[in-house]
Structures are given as C-alpha cells and as structure tokens.
C-alpha cells in the first residue's frame, strides 16, 4: 500500500501511499491574454485549464475537458475583464480600475492601434473615471517611464518583451 521514497543516494526518506499518488490534484489555471502553450507558464500541460480569456487569434492549446472560452476581437483583454466585472455586478476598485485602464492604454497605444475598438476606448474612459486618471496625461507618463532604458543592459532590453513563435 505504501512506496518508499529515497534520495539520489538511495537513503530512505519516508513513505508515500498509493492513494496519495492516485489522488494527485492538478493545479487549476485560467489563461488570460493568451491561448498558446508556448506563451503559458511552464507545466501548463499538466494543469487543469479552467478558462481562457483572450483577444488574440486562436491557437492550438489542448485541454483535458471543456472550458469556458471567451475570445473577442478587441484591442485588449483588460476590456473583456472589465466587461466581466460589469456583467457580474462587481464594483471595480480604483486600484484595479487603474491597472485595467493602464493595460488598455498600453495595448491600444492610446487608442491608435489598428486593433483598438470603440468598446476599448469607452472601457478605458470609464475605468479612468473610477481611478481618477486623465487618460492622455497618464498614458504619456506611463510610456515615458516604460521607455527609460538607462538602467538596463542591451540583453535585458532585447529580451524584455521577447516571444518565440514556431510556424
């Protein structure tokens, strides 16, 4: 009923029961802003994916069972998250509103990205009101802070937003 556990030198460390091995619970995860295995955390293939919330093209992620999948053609996944708050009648705190607004402003390049929609713009402006943000001024400060590379090495700059795609 029990199996011995030994270290790399064969020293006995303890026992593990057959029942514990058979009842291993998988980590439950929600994929947000991606649906590709190569962009997910290491070990996602062993996890139990509960939901996927995204605004990108569909990819090849496989799940064990059916999942809630929400994918909308918007400029930012934070817009979808805000919609979900509203649909569930959950008030957004000023801190969360600031984070969601920041994401929308960043992803849509302050509404100038070709993927930006009117839904994104309206969501960002509502969130800015909750957070007490003036979107244009705030975005300029945010982009200025994000483009200050003086403390980073060339390697850090290159890999800070690096994604590997296999086609």
mmCIF file of C-alpha atoms in Angstrom:
data_model
loop_
_atom_site.group_PDB
_atom_site.id
_atom_site.type_symbol
_atom_site.label_atom_id
_atom_site.label_comp_id
_atom_site.label_asym_id
_atom_site.label_seq_id
_atom_site.Cartn_x
_atom_site.Cartn_y
_atom_site.Cartn_z
ATOM 1 C CA UNK A 1 0.000 0.000 0.000
ATOM 2 C CA UNK A 2 2.952 2.329 0.513
ATOM 3 C CA UNK A 3 6.001 3.054 -1.576
ATOM 4 C CA UNK A 4 9.403 4.030 -0.206
ATOM 5 C CA UNK A 5 10.815 7.439 -1.077
ATOM 6 C CA UNK A 6 14.591 7.637 -1.364
ATOM 7 C CA UNK A 7 17.025 10.426 -2.223
ATOM 8 C CA UNK A 8 19.549 10.298 -5.082
ATOM 9 C CA UNK A 9 21.944 8.286 -2.893
ATOM 10 C CA UNK A 10 19.301 5.683 -2.039
ATOM 11 C CA UNK A 11 18.815 6.941 1.533
ATOM 12 C CA UNK A 12 15.284 6.237 2.819
ATOM 13 C CA UNK A 13 13.279 9.462 3.323
ATOM 14 C CA UNK A 14 9.809 8.129 4.039
ATOM 15 C CA UNK A 15 6.712 6.532 2.537
ATOM 16 C CA UNK A 16 4.019 7.690 0.147
ATOM 17 C CA UNK A 17 0.689 5.909 -0.055
ATOM 18 C CA UNK A 18 -0.831 4.550 -3.240
ATOM 19 C CA UNK A 19 -3.986 6.580 -2.520
ATOM 20 C CA UNK A 20 -1.983 9.834 -2.362
ATOM 21 C CA UNK A 21 -0.352 9.047 -5.712
ATOM 22 C CA UNK A 22 -3.689 8.303 -7.360
ATOM 23 C CA UNK A 23 -5.449 11.382 -5.970
ATOM 24 C CA UNK A 24 -2.921 13.957 -7.130
ATOM 25 C CA UNK A 25 -4.825 17.175 -7.739
ATOM 26 C CA UNK A 26 -3.706 19.246 -10.666
ATOM 27 C CA UNK A 27 -3.138 22.971 -10.456
ATOM 28 C CA UNK A 28 -6.133 24.856 -11.758
ATOM 29 C CA UNK A 29 -5.291 27.757 -14.051
ATOM 30 C CA UNK A 30 -7.006 30.423 -16.120
ATOM 31 C CA UNK A 31 -5.152 31.589 -19.222
ATOM 32 C CA UNK A 32 -5.527 35.343 -19.648
ATOM 33 C CA UNK A 33 -4.354 37.293 -22.715
ATOM 34 C CA UNK A 34 -3.027 34.197 -24.493
ATOM 35 C CA UNK A 35 -4.166 30.784 -25.660
ATOM 36 C CA UNK A 36 -0.863 29.314 -26.834
ATOM 37 C CA UNK A 37 1.026 26.692 -24.854
ATOM 38 C CA UNK A 38 4.414 28.252 -25.663
ATOM 39 C CA UNK A 39 3.295 31.537 -24.038
ATOM 40 C CA UNK A 40 1.899 29.864 -20.915
ATOM 41 C CA UNK A 41 3.712 29.098 -17.688
ATOM 42 C CA UNK A 42 5.965 26.058 -17.598
ATOM 43 C CA UNK A 43 3.993 22.903 -16.794
ATOM 44 C CA UNK A 44 0.672 24.140 -18.178
ATOM 45 C CA UNK A 45 0.239 20.819 -19.966
ATOM 46 C CA UNK A 46 -0.060 19.133 -16.542
ATOM 47 C CA UNK A 47 -2.510 21.756 -15.236
ATOM 48 C CA UNK A 48 -6.278 21.761 -15.347
ATOM 49 C CA UNK A 49 -7.169 24.764 -17.525
ATOM 50 C CA UNK A 50 -10.463 26.157 -16.217
ATOM 51 C CA UNK A 51 -10.935 29.179 -18.505
ATOM 52 C CA UNK A 52 -9.326 31.075 -21.347
ATOM 53 C CA UNK A 53 -9.944 34.824 -21.695
ATOM 54 C CA UNK A 54 -8.229 36.380 -24.681
ATOM 55 C CA UNK A 55 -8.361 38.778 -27.624
ATOM 56 C CA UNK A 56 -5.724 37.144 -29.852
ATOM 57 C CA UNK A 57 -6.072 34.695 -32.717
ATOM 58 C CA UNK A 58 -6.930 31.116 -31.802
ATOM 59 C CA UNK A 59 -4.057 28.717 -31.354
ATOM 60 C CA UNK A 60 -3.507 25.070 -30.578
ATOM 61 C CA UNK A 61 -3.890 24.789 -26.800
ATOM 62 C CA UNK A 62 -5.428 21.480 -25.747
ATOM 63 C CA UNK A 63 -7.424 20.975 -22.571
ATOM 64 C CA UNK A 64 -8.444 17.874 -20.651
ATOM 65 C CA UNK A 65 -12.120 18.771 -20.687
ATOM 66 C CA UNK A 66 -14.397 21.554 -21.880
ATOM 67 C CA UNK A 67 -13.505 25.025 -20.627
ATOM 68 C CA UNK A 68 -15.120 28.424 -20.546
ATOM 69 C CA UNK A 69 -13.530 30.213 -23.507
ATOM 70 C CA UNK A 70 -14.094 33.904 -24.114
ATOM 71 C CA UNK A 71 -12.371 35.429 -27.103
ATOM 72 C CA UNK A 72 -13.416 38.793 -28.507
ATOM 73 C CA UNK A 73 -11.941 40.881 -31.329
ATOM 74 C CA UNK A 74 -10.877 43.809 -29.141
ATOM 75 C CA UNK A 75 -7.674 45.750 -28.651
ATOM 76 C CA UNK A 76 -7.057 44.485 -25.121
ATOM 77 C CA UNK A 77 -8.019 41.577 -22.877
ATOM 78 C CA UNK A 78 -8.461 44.052 -19.994
ATOM 79 C CA UNK A 79 -11.549 45.331 -21.832
ATOM 80 C CA UNK A 80 -13.021 41.827 -21.609
ATOM 81 C CA UNK A 81 -12.117 41.608 -17.911
ATOM 82 C CA UNK A 82 -13.912 44.923 -17.293
ATOM 83 C CA UNK A 83 -16.967 43.628 -19.182
ATOM 84 C CA UNK A 84 -16.951 40.567 -16.905
ATOM 85 C CA UNK A 85 -16.887 42.789 -13.804
ATOM 86 C CA UNK A 86 -19.916 44.680 -15.132
ATOM 87 C CA UNK A 87 -21.800 41.540 -16.193
ATOM 88 C CA UNK A 88 -21.405 40.148 -12.677
ATOM 89 C CA UNK A 89 -22.335 43.444 -10.963
ATOM 90 C CA UNK A 90 -18.958 43.666 -9.229
ATOM 91 C CA UNK A 91 -17.669 47.144 -8.450
ATOM 92 C CA UNK A 92 -14.170 47.828 -9.705
ATOM 93 C CA UNK A 93 -11.932 49.380 -7.051
ATOM 94 C CA UNK A 94 -9.874 52.431 -8.050
ATOM 95 C CA UNK A 95 -6.644 50.368 -7.909
ATOM 96 C CA UNK A 96 -8.000 47.650 -10.207
ATOM 97 C CA UNK A 97 -9.543 50.289 -12.474
ATOM 98 C CA UNK A 98 -6.121 51.921 -12.786
ATOM 99 C CA UNK A 99 -4.487 48.610 -13.685
ATOM 100 C CA UNK A 100 -7.130 47.720 -16.279
ATOM 101 C CA UNK A 101 -7.054 51.227 -17.756
ATOM 102 C CA UNK A 102 -3.241 51.088 -17.954
ATOM 103 C CA UNK A 103 -3.423 47.799 -19.840
ATOM 104 C CA UNK A 104 -5.936 49.161 -22.345
ATOM 105 C CA UNK A 105 -3.955 52.356 -22.924
ATOM 106 C CA UNK A 106 -0.774 50.334 -23.403
ATOM 107 C CA UNK A 107 -2.228 47.617 -25.674
ATOM 108 C CA UNK A 108 -4.116 50.104 -27.843
ATOM 109 C CA UNK A 109 -1.306 52.686 -27.935
ATOM 110 C CA UNK A 110 -3.776 55.206 -26.502
ATOM 111 C CA UNK A 111 -6.475 54.211 -28.998
ATOM 112 C CA UNK A 112 -4.184 54.476 -32.066
ATOM 113 C CA UNK A 113 -3.624 50.750 -32.643
ATOM 114 C CA UNK A 114 -5.493 49.278 -35.625
ATOM 115 C CA UNK A 115 -6.902 46.632 -33.258
ATOM 116 C CA UNK A 116 -8.453 49.252 -30.944
ATOM 117 C CA UNK A 117 -12.239 49.380 -30.919
ATOM 118 C CA UNK A 118 -14.777 51.853 -29.606
ATOM 119 C CA UNK A 119 -15.505 49.289 -26.869
ATOM 120 C CA UNK A 120 -11.865 49.534 -25.724
ATOM 121 C CA UNK A 121 -11.957 53.337 -25.706
ATOM 122 C CA UNK A 122 -15.224 53.500 -23.744
ATOM 123 C CA UNK A 123 -13.983 50.930 -21.218
ATOM 124 C CA UNK A 124 -10.714 52.809 -20.687
ATOM 125 C CA UNK A 125 -12.510 56.121 -20.193
ATOM 126 C CA UNK A 126 -14.953 54.580 -17.673
ATOM 127 C CA UNK A 127 -12.066 52.947 -15.809
ATOM 128 C CA UNK A 128 -10.107 56.222 -15.856
ATOM 129 C CA UNK A 129 -13.079 57.921 -14.202
ATOM 130 C CA UNK A 130 -13.127 55.300 -11.443
ATOM 131 C CA UNK A 131 -9.354 55.529 -10.943
ATOM 132 C CA UNK A 132 -9.220 59.323 -11.143
ATOM 133 C CA UNK A 133 -6.932 59.270 -14.194
ATOM 134 C CA UNK A 134 -6.725 61.724 -17.089
ATOM 135 C CA UNK A 135 -6.020 59.220 -19.834
ATOM 136 C CA UNK A 136 -3.830 61.267 -22.185
ATOM 137 C CA UNK A 137 -1.563 62.722 -19.476
ATOM 138 C CA UNK A 138 -1.382 59.412 -17.637
ATOM 139 C CA UNK A 139 -0.508 57.492 -20.823
ATOM 140 C CA UNK A 140 2.306 59.922 -21.653
ATOM 141 C CA UNK A 141 3.785 59.437 -18.161
ATOM 142 C CA UNK A 142 3.368 55.669 -18.434
ATOM 143 C CA UNK A 143 5.091 55.464 -21.826
ATOM 144 C CA UNK A 144 7.895 57.784 -20.686
ATOM 145 C CA UNK A 145 8.563 55.594 -17.654
ATOM 146 C CA UNK A 146 8.434 52.436 -19.778
ATOM 147 C CA UNK A 147 10.891 53.777 -22.336
ATOM 148 C CA UNK A 148 13.561 54.777 -19.791
ATOM 149 C CA UNK A 149 16.167 52.124 -20.568
ATOM 150 C CA UNK A 150 19.130 53.792 -18.860
ATOM 151 C CA UNK A 151 19.380 51.162 -16.112
ATOM 152 C CA UNK A 152 19.086 48.125 -18.441
ATOM 153 C CA UNK A 153 21.716 46.151 -20.309
ATOM 154 C CA UNK A 154 21.303 45.570 -24.067
ATOM 155 C CA UNK A 155 20.383 41.934 -23.330
ATOM 156 C CA UNK A 156 17.666 42.974 -20.839
ATOM 157 C CA UNK A 157 16.252 45.433 -23.379
ATOM 158 C CA UNK A 158 16.204 42.805 -26.130
ATOM 159 C CA UNK A 159 14.515 40.103 -24.029
ATOM 160 C CA UNK A 160 12.059 42.264 -22.048
ATOM 161 C CA UNK A 161 9.202 41.597 -24.473
ATOM 162 C CA UNK A 162 10.609 38.613 -26.362
ATOM 163 C CA UNK A 163 8.297 35.893 -27.649
ATOM 164 C CA UNK A 164 9.282 32.789 -29.566
ATOM 165 C CA UNK A 165 6.891 31.600 -32.274
ATOM 166 C CA UNK A 166 7.236 28.311 -34.136
ATOM 167 C CA UNK A 167 5.484 28.233 -37.515
#
